[in-house]
Amino acid sequence: MINRTVLVGRLTNDPKLKYTGSGLAVATFTVAVNRQFTNSQGEHEADFIRCQMWRKAAENFCNFTRKGSLVGIDGRIQTHSYDNQQGTRVYVTEIVAENFSLLEYKNSSQNEQFEQNRPKNNGQNYQNKQNGQSSSSRNPNNPFNSMPDIKDDDLPF
């Protein structure tokens, strides 16, 4: 059986760190993950996914992230239920995060410094609007330059 989940999104609030009676650290947080498609108004919607993290990873996560941080989460889906005060059964689905990655610097000044020092791509990914070919196909450093151009008429299907 496999139960793996990978999320990339932004924290909707600062993570909350608490300790159990036995001293285990647990962090709870929500990650907003944009959907790949747009709605009828042409806007991207997001899913808000509840997560929890345990032990030292939880403490580290709370020390290095805040509301708006872009994070990668690796974990598993967990479900449970409980009866609320009205006697109604409430079902909860959340991610138990086992690993995380910080996907941008902690503050914006570091982010701006990174952007200024980042190597430029010199237009290698620029799309040529006339023929739909990327300019990287004409780049002499491109390892695929020796491949011939194939037109749609040349394909057998």
PDB file of C-alpha atoms in Angstrom:
ATOM      1  CA  MET A   1       0.000   0.000   0.000  1.00  0.00           C
ATOM      2  CA  ILE A   2       1.168   3.535  -0.724  1.00  0.00           C
ATOM      3  CA  ASN A   3       0.065   6.709   1.010  1.00  0.00           C
ATOM      4  CA  ARG A   4       2.341   9.578  -0.138  1.00  0.00           C
ATOM      5  CA  THR A   5       1.481  13.196  -0.665  1.00  0.00           C
ATOM      6  CA  VAL A   6       3.630  16.016  -2.009  1.00  0.00           C
ATOM      7  CA  LEU A   7       2.406  19.602  -1.781  1.00  0.00           C
ATOM      8  CA  VAL A   8       3.908  22.886  -2.910  1.00  0.00           C
ATOM      9  CA  GLY A   9       2.126  25.974  -1.691  1.00  0.00           C
ATOM     10  CA  ARG A  10       2.102  28.963   0.624  1.00  0.00           C
ATOM     11  CA  LEU A  11       1.280  29.033   4.324  1.00  0.00           C
ATOM     12  CA  THR A  12      -2.001  30.796   5.029  1.00  0.00           C
ATOM     13  CA  ASN A  13      -0.920  31.752   8.584  1.00  0.00           C
ATOM     14  CA  ASP A  14       2.075  31.376  10.862  1.00  0.00           C
ATOM     15  CA  PRO A  15       2.344  27.725  11.935  1.00  0.00           C
ATOM     16  CA  LYS A  16       1.166  27.034  15.492  1.00  0.00           C
ATOM     17  CA  LEU A  17       3.519  25.056  17.731  1.00  0.00           C
ATOM     18  CA  LYS A  18       2.194  23.186  20.779  1.00  0.00           C
ATOM     19  CA  TYR A  19       3.526  20.453  23.017  1.00  0.00           C
ATOM     20  CA  THR A  20       1.700  17.321  24.121  1.00  0.00           C
ATOM     21  CA  GLY A  21       1.541  16.281  27.768  1.00  0.00           C
ATOM     22  CA  SER A  22       4.515  13.997  27.160  1.00  0.00           C
ATOM     23  CA  GLY A  23       6.560  16.864  25.673  1.00  0.00           C
ATOM     24  CA  LEU A  24       6.264  16.048  21.943  1.00  0.00           C
ATOM     25  CA  ALA A  25       6.214  19.095  19.672  1.00  0.00           C
ATOM     26  CA  VAL A  26       3.372  19.324  17.139  1.00  0.00           C
ATOM     27  CA  ALA A  27       2.926  22.087  14.571  1.00  0.00           C
ATOM     28  CA  THR A  28      -0.345  22.716  12.762  1.00  0.00           C
ATOM     29  CA  PHE A  29      -0.652  24.828   9.640  1.00  0.00           C
ATOM     30  CA  THR A  30      -2.593  25.232   6.414  1.00  0.00           C
ATOM     31  CA  VAL A  31      -1.031  25.245   2.952  1.00  0.00           C
ATOM     32  CA  ALA A  32      -2.768  26.991   0.036  1.00  0.00           C
ATOM     33  CA  VAL A  33      -2.099  25.057  -3.173  1.00  0.00           C
ATOM     34  CA  ASN A  34      -3.174  26.572  -6.499  1.00  0.00           C
ATOM     35  CA  ARG A  35      -5.132  24.362  -8.857  1.00  0.00           C
ATOM     36  CA  GLN A  36      -3.699  23.811 -12.342  1.00  0.00           C
ATOM     37  CA  PHE A  37      -6.860  24.911 -14.176  1.00  0.00           C
ATOM     38  CA  THR A  38      -8.936  28.076 -14.139  1.00  0.00           C
ATOM     39  CA  ASN A  39     -12.586  28.557 -13.220  1.00  0.00           C
ATOM     40  CA  SER A  40     -15.240  30.082 -15.492  1.00  0.00           C
ATOM     41  CA  GLN A  41     -13.952  33.594 -14.689  1.00  0.00           C
ATOM     42  CA  GLY A  42     -10.433  32.627 -15.794  1.00  0.00           C
ATOM     43  CA  GLU A  43      -9.033  32.695 -12.260  1.00  0.00           C
ATOM     44  CA  HIS A  44      -6.977  30.017 -10.523  1.00  0.00           C
ATOM     45  CA  GLU A  45      -8.628  28.607  -7.417  1.00  0.00           C
ATOM     46  CA  ALA A  46      -6.729  27.152  -4.476  1.00  0.00           C
ATOM     47  CA  ASP A  47      -7.192  24.260  -2.091  1.00  0.00           C
ATOM     48  CA  PHE A  48      -6.486  24.958   1.581  1.00  0.00           C
ATOM     49  CA  ILE A  49      -4.979  21.817   3.043  1.00  0.00           C
ATOM     50  CA  ARG A  50      -4.622  21.258   6.779  1.00  0.00           C
ATOM     51  CA  CYS A  51      -1.311  19.798   7.863  1.00  0.00           C
ATOM     52  CA  GLN A  52       0.465  18.741  11.028  1.00  0.00           C
ATOM     53  CA  MET A  53       4.101  17.989  11.736  1.00  0.00           C
ATOM     54  CA  TRP A  54       5.677  16.326  14.769  1.00  0.00           C
ATOM     55  CA  ARG A  55       8.845  16.409  16.884  1.00  0.00           C
ATOM     56  CA  LYS A  56      12.020  18.294  15.917  1.00  0.00           C
ATOM     57  CA  ALA A  57      10.799  18.828  12.340  1.00  0.00           C
ATOM     58  CA  ALA A  58       7.815  20.727  13.790  1.00  0.00           C
ATOM     59  CA  GLU A  59      10.074  23.000  15.824  1.00  0.00           C
ATOM     60  CA  ASN A  60      12.348  23.663  12.837  1.00  0.00           C
ATOM     61  CA  PHE A  61       9.357  24.328  10.574  1.00  0.00           C
ATOM     62  CA  CYS A  62       7.987  26.933  12.999  1.00  0.00           C
ATOM     63  CA  ASN A  63      11.396  28.584  13.372  1.00  0.00           C
ATOM     64  CA  PHE A  64      11.983  28.997   9.625  1.00  0.00           C
ATOM     65  CA  THR A  65       8.533  29.687   8.147  1.00  0.00           C
ATOM     66  CA  ARG A  66       5.788  32.263   8.513  1.00  0.00           C
ATOM     67  CA  LYS A  67       2.564  33.297   6.803  1.00  0.00           C
ATOM     68  CA  GLY A  68       3.138  33.432   3.038  1.00  0.00           C
ATOM     69  CA  SER A  69       6.223  31.183   3.019  1.00  0.00           C
ATOM     70  CA  LEU A  70       6.520  28.972  -0.060  1.00  0.00           C
ATOM     71  CA  VAL A  71       7.085  25.418   1.181  1.00  0.00           C
ATOM     72  CA  GLY A  72       7.267  21.898  -0.148  1.00  0.00           C
ATOM     73  CA  ILE A  73       5.648  19.268   2.056  1.00  0.00           C
ATOM     74  CA  ASP A  74       6.157  15.504   1.864  1.00  0.00           C
ATOM     75  CA  GLY A  75       3.891  13.340   3.965  1.00  0.00           C
ATOM     76  CA  ARG A  76       0.844  11.115   4.117  1.00  0.00           C
ATOM     77  CA  ILE A  77      -2.917  11.593   4.220  1.00  0.00           C
ATOM     78  CA  GLN A  78      -4.612  10.809   7.504  1.00  0.00           C
ATOM     79  CA  THR A  79      -8.322  10.789   8.291  1.00  0.00           C
ATOM     80  CA  HIS A  80     -10.207  10.663  11.578  1.00  0.00           C
ATOM     81  CA  SER A  81     -13.600  11.606  12.912  1.00  0.00           C
ATOM     82  CA  TYR A  82     -15.179  12.873  16.114  1.00  0.00           C
ATOM     83  CA  ASP A  83     -18.615  13.867  17.414  1.00  0.00           C
ATOM     84  CA  ASN A  84     -19.058  17.623  17.880  1.00  0.00           C
ATOM     85  CA  GLN A  85     -21.119  19.306  20.637  1.00  0.00           C
ATOM     86  CA  GLN A  86     -24.306  18.928  18.579  1.00  0.00           C
ATOM     87  CA  GLY A  87     -23.726  15.167  18.314  1.00  0.00           C
ATOM     88  CA  THR A  88     -22.904  15.325  14.601  1.00  0.00           C
ATOM     89  CA  ARG A  89     -20.058  13.186  13.288  1.00  0.00           C
ATOM     90  CA  VAL A  90     -17.280  15.387  11.839  1.00  0.00           C
ATOM     91  CA  TYR A  91     -14.753  13.863   9.427  1.00  0.00           C
ATOM     92  CA  VAL A  92     -11.266  15.372   9.178  1.00  0.00           C
ATOM     93  CA  THR A  93      -8.705  14.789   6.441  1.00  0.00           C
ATOM     94  CA  GLU A  94      -5.239  16.233   6.890  1.00  0.00           C
ATOM     95  CA  ILE A  95      -1.640  15.728   5.855  1.00  0.00           C
ATOM     96  CA  VAL A  96       0.863  14.414   8.377  1.00  0.00           C
ATOM     97  CA  ALA A  97       4.018  16.087   7.094  1.00  0.00           C
ATOM     98  CA  GLU A  98       7.198  14.082   7.492  1.00  0.00           C
ATOM     99  CA  ASN A  99       9.609  16.313   5.545  1.00  0.00           C
ATOM    100  CA  PHE A 100       9.580  19.883   4.333  1.00  0.00           C
ATOM    101  CA  SER A 101      11.577  22.106   2.008  1.00  0.00           C
ATOM    102  CA  LEU A 102      11.895  25.869   2.119  1.00  0.00           C
ATOM    103  CA  LEU A 103      11.410  27.025  -1.456  1.00  0.00           C
ATOM    104  CA  GLU A 104      12.380  30.685  -1.040  1.00  0.00           C
ATOM    105  CA  TYR A 105      14.400  32.809   1.320  1.00  0.00           C
ATOM    106  CA  LYS A 106      12.843  33.764   4.638  1.00  0.00           C
ATOM    107  CA  ASN A 107      12.584  37.514   4.022  1.00  0.00           C
ATOM    108  CA  SER A 108      12.050  39.625   0.951  1.00  0.00           C
ATOM    109  CA  SER A 109      15.422  41.401   1.109  1.00  0.00           C
ATOM    110  CA  GLN A 110      17.155  38.022   0.781  1.00  0.00           C
ATOM    111  CA  ASN A 111      14.739  37.145  -2.034  1.00  0.00           C
ATOM    112  CA  GLU A 112      15.572  40.378  -3.905  1.00  0.00           C
ATOM    113  CA  GLN A 113      19.296  39.749  -3.407  1.00  0.00           C
ATOM    114  CA  PHE A 114      18.911  36.236  -4.817  1.00  0.00           C
ATOM    115  CA  GLU A 115      17.046  37.546  -7.871  1.00  0.00           C
ATOM    116  CA  GLN A 116      19.759  40.142  -8.546  1.00  0.00           C
ATOM    117  CA  ASN A 117      22.576  37.567  -8.320  1.00  0.00           C
ATOM    118  CA  ARG A 118      20.780  34.783 -10.200  1.00  0.00           C
ATOM    119  CA  PRO A 119      22.278  33.934 -13.603  1.00  0.00           C
ATOM    120  CA  LYS A 120      20.116  35.114 -16.468  1.00  0.00           C
ATOM    121  CA  ASN A 121      18.865  32.590 -19.033  1.00  0.00           C
ATOM    122  CA  ASN A 122      19.761  34.873 -21.971  1.00  0.00           C
ATOM    123  CA  GLY A 123      16.425  34.202 -23.627  1.00  0.00           C
ATOM    124  CA  GLN A 124      17.012  30.480 -24.102  1.00  0.00           C
ATOM    125  CA  ASN A 125      13.419  29.682 -23.154  1.00  0.00           C
ATOM    126  CA  TYR A 126      11.922  32.453 -25.296  1.00  0.00           C
ATOM    127  CA  GLN A 127       9.192  31.175 -27.610  1.00  0.00           C
ATOM    128  CA  ASN A 128       9.450  32.336 -31.226  1.00  0.00           C
ATOM    129  CA  LYS A 129       5.924  33.424 -32.106  1.00  0.00           C
ATOM    130  CA  GLN A 130       6.436  33.038 -35.852  1.00  0.00           C
ATOM    131  CA  ASN A 131       7.181  29.333 -35.979  1.00  0.00           C
ATOM    132  CA  GLY A 132       6.469  28.129 -32.427  1.00  0.00           C
ATOM    133  CA  GLN A 133      10.016  26.840 -31.943  1.00  0.00           C
ATOM    134  CA  SER A 134      11.975  27.742 -28.867  1.00  0.00           C
ATOM    135  CA  SER A 135      15.126  29.736 -29.438  1.00  0.00           C
ATOM    136  CA  SER A 136      17.035  27.102 -27.445  1.00  0.00           C
ATOM    137  CA  SER A 137      16.836  24.870 -30.533  1.00  0.00           C
ATOM    138  CA  ARG A 138      19.106  27.398 -32.307  1.00  0.00           C
ATOM    139  CA  ASN A 139      21.491  27.720 -29.366  1.00  0.00           C
ATOM    140  CA  PRO A 140      24.899  26.212 -30.275  1.00  0.00           C
ATOM    141  CA  ASN A 141      25.225  24.830 -26.729  1.00  0.00           C
ATOM    142  CA  ASN A 142      21.984  22.891 -27.046  1.00  0.00           C
ATOM    143  CA  PRO A 143      22.806  19.138 -27.203  1.00  0.00           C
ATOM    144  CA  PHE A 144      19.804  18.557 -29.468  1.00  0.00           C
ATOM    145  CA  ASN A 145      21.071  20.827 -32.265  1.00  0.00           C
ATOM    146  CA  SER A 146      22.270  17.849 -34.298  1.00  0.00           C
ATOM    147  CA  MET A 147      18.723  16.515 -34.513  1.00  0.00           C
ATOM    148  CA  PRO A 148      16.901  17.340 -37.763  1.00  0.00           C
ATOM    149  CA  ASP A 149      13.748  19.442 -37.738  1.00  0.00           C
ATOM    150  CA  ILE A 150      10.703  17.177 -38.071  1.00  0.00           C
ATOM    151  CA  LYS A 151       7.536  18.614 -39.594  1.00  0.00           C
ATOM    152  CA  ASP A 152       4.037  17.345 -38.938  1.00  0.00           C
ATOM    153  CA  ASP A 153       3.808  16.056 -42.522  1.00  0.00           C
ATOM    154  CA  ASP A 154       6.809  13.794 -41.877  1.00  0.00           C
ATOM    155  CA  LEU A 155       5.103  11.905 -39.027  1.00  0.00           C
ATOM    156  CA  PRO A 156       3.448   8.569 -39.892  1.00  0.00           C
ATOM    157  CA  PHE A 157       0.454   9.190 -37.614  1.00  0.00           C
TER     158      PHE A 157
END
